[in-house]
PDB file of C-alpha atoms in Angstrom:
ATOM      1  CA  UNK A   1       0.000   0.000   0.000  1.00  0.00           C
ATOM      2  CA  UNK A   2       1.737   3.691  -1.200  1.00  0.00           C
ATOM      3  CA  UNK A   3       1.461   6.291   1.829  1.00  0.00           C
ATOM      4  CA  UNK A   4       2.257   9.718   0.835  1.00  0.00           C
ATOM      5  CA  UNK A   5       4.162  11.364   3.701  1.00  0.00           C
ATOM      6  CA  UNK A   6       3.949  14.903   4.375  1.00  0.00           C
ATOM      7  CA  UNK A   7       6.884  17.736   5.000  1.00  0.00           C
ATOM      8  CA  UNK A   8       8.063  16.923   8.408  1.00  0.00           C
ATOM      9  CA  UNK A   9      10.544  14.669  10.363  1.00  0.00           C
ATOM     10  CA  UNK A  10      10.041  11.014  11.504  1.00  0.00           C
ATOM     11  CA  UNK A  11      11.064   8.389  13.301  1.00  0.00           C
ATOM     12  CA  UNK A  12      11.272   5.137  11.746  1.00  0.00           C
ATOM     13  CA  UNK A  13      12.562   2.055  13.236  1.00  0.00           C
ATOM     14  CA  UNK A  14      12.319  -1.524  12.441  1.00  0.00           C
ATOM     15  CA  UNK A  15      10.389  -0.831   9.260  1.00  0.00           C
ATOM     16  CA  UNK A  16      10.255  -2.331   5.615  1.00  0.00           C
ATOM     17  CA  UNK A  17       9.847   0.009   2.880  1.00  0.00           C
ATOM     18  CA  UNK A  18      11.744  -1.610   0.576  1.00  0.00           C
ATOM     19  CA  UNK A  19      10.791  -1.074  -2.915  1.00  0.00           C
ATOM     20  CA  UNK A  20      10.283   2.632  -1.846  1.00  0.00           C
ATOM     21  CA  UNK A  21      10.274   5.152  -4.730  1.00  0.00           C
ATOM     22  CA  UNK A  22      11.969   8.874  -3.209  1.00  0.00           C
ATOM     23  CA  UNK A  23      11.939  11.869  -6.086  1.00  0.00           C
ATOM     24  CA  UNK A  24      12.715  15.312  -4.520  1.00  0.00           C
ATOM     25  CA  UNK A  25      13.282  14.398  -1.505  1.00  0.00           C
ATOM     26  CA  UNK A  26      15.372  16.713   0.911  1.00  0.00           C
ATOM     27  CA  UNK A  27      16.861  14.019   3.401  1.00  0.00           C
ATOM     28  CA  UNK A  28      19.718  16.767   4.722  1.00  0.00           C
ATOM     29  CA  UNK A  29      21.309  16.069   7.971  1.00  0.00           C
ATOM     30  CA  UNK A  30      19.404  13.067   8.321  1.00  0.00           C
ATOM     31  CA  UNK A  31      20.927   9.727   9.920  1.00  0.00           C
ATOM     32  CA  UNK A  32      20.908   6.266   8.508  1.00  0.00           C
ATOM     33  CA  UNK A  33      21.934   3.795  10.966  1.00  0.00           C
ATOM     34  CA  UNK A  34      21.889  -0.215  10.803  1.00  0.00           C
ATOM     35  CA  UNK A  35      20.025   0.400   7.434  1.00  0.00           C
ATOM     36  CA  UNK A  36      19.779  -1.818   4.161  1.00  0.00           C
ATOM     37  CA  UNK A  37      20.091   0.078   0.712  1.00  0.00           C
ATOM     38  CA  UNK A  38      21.635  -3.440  -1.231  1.00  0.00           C
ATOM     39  CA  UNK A  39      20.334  -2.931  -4.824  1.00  0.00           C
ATOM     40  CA  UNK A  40      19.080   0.915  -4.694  1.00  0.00           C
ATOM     41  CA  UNK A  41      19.723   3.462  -7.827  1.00  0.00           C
ATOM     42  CA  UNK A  42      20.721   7.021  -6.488  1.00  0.00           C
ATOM     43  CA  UNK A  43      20.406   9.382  -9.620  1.00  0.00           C
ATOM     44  CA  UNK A  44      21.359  12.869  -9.145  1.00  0.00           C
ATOM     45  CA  UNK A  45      21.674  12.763  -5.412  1.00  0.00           C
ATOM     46  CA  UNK A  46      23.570  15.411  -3.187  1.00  0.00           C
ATOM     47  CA  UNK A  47      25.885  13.583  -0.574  1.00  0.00           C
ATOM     48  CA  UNK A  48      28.595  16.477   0.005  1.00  0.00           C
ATOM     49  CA  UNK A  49      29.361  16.551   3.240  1.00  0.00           C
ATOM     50  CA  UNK A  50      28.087  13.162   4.005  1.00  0.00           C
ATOM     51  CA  UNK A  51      30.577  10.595   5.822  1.00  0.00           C
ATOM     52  CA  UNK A  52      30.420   7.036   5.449  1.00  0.00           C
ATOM     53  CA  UNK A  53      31.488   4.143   8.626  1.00  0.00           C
ATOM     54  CA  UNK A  54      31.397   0.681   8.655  1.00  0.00           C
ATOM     55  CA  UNK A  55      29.823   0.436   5.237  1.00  0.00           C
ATOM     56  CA  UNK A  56      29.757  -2.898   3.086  1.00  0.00           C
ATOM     57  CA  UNK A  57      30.110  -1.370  -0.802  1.00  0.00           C
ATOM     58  CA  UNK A  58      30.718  -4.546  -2.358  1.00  0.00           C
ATOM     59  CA  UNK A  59      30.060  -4.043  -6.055  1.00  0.00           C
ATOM     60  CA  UNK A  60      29.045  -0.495  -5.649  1.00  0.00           C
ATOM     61  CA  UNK A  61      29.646   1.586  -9.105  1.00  0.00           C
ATOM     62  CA  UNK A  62      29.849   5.342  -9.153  1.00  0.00           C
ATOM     63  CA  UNK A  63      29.999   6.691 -12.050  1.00  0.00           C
ATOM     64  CA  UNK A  64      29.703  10.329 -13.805  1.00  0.00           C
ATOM     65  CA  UNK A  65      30.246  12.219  -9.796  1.00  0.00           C
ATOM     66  CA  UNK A  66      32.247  15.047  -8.746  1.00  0.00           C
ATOM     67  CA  UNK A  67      34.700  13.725  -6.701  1.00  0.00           C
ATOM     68  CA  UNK A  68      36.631  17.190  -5.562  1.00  0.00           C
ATOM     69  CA  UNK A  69      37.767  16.546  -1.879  1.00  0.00           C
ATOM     70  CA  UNK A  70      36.423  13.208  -1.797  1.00  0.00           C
ATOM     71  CA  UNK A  71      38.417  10.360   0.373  1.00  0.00           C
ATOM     72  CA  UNK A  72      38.845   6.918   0.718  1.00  0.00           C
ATOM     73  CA  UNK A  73      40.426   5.554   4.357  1.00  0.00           C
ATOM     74  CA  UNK A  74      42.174   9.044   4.121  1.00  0.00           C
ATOM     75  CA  UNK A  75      43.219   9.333   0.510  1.00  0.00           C
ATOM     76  CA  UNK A  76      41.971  11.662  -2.153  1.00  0.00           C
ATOM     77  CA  UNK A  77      40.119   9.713  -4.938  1.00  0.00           C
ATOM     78  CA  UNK A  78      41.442  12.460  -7.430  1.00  0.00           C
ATOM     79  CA  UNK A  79      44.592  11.535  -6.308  1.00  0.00           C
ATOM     80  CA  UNK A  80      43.719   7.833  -6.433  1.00  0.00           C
ATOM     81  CA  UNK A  81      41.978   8.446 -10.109  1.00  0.00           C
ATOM     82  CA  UNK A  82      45.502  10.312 -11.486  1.00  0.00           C
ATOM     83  CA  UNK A  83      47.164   7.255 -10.413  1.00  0.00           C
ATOM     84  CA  UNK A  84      45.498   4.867 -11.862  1.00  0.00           C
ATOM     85  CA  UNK A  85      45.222   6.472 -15.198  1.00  0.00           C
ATOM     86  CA  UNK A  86      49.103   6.889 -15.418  1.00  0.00           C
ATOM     87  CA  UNK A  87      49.710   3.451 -14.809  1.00  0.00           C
ATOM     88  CA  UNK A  88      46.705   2.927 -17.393  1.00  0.00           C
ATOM     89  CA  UNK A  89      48.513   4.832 -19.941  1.00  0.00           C
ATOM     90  CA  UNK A  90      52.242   3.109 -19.537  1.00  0.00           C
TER      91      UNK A  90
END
């Protein structure tokens, strides 16, 4: 059954909306803990700022993102990227 939820903040825990459809959503500053997303499309999404612990992102693909200031365990996936390419390109 489809609920539309209204402009406000909520609480949910120990819930299943998977198969969920979210278009303009503004989810800023919210948290996401102990939470399942295996198999979900994010298409023009906004994560800057957002940090990332004890994730699992086995076979995760990014692809066509900004990744200015971004960092893996520390290191700067530009940095990362130019790497890679040169060693590419030898």
């Amino acid at each position: 059954m489809q609920s539309k939820l209204q402009s406000s903040k909520y609480d949910a825990e120990d819930v299943d909306i998977a198969g969920s459809t979210f278009r303009n959503v503004k989810l800023e500053s919210a948290v996401f803990h102990d939470v399942n997303l295996k198999n979900s499309q994010f298409e023009n999404v906004a994560l800057t700022g957002s940090t990332f612990r004890d994730a699992c992102l086995k076979d995760v693909s990014i692809e066509n993102a900004n990744y200015a200031g971004m960092t893996i365990e520390g290191i700067l996936v530009t940095d990362l990227l130019k790497t890679h390419h040169a060693a590419q390109s030898r």
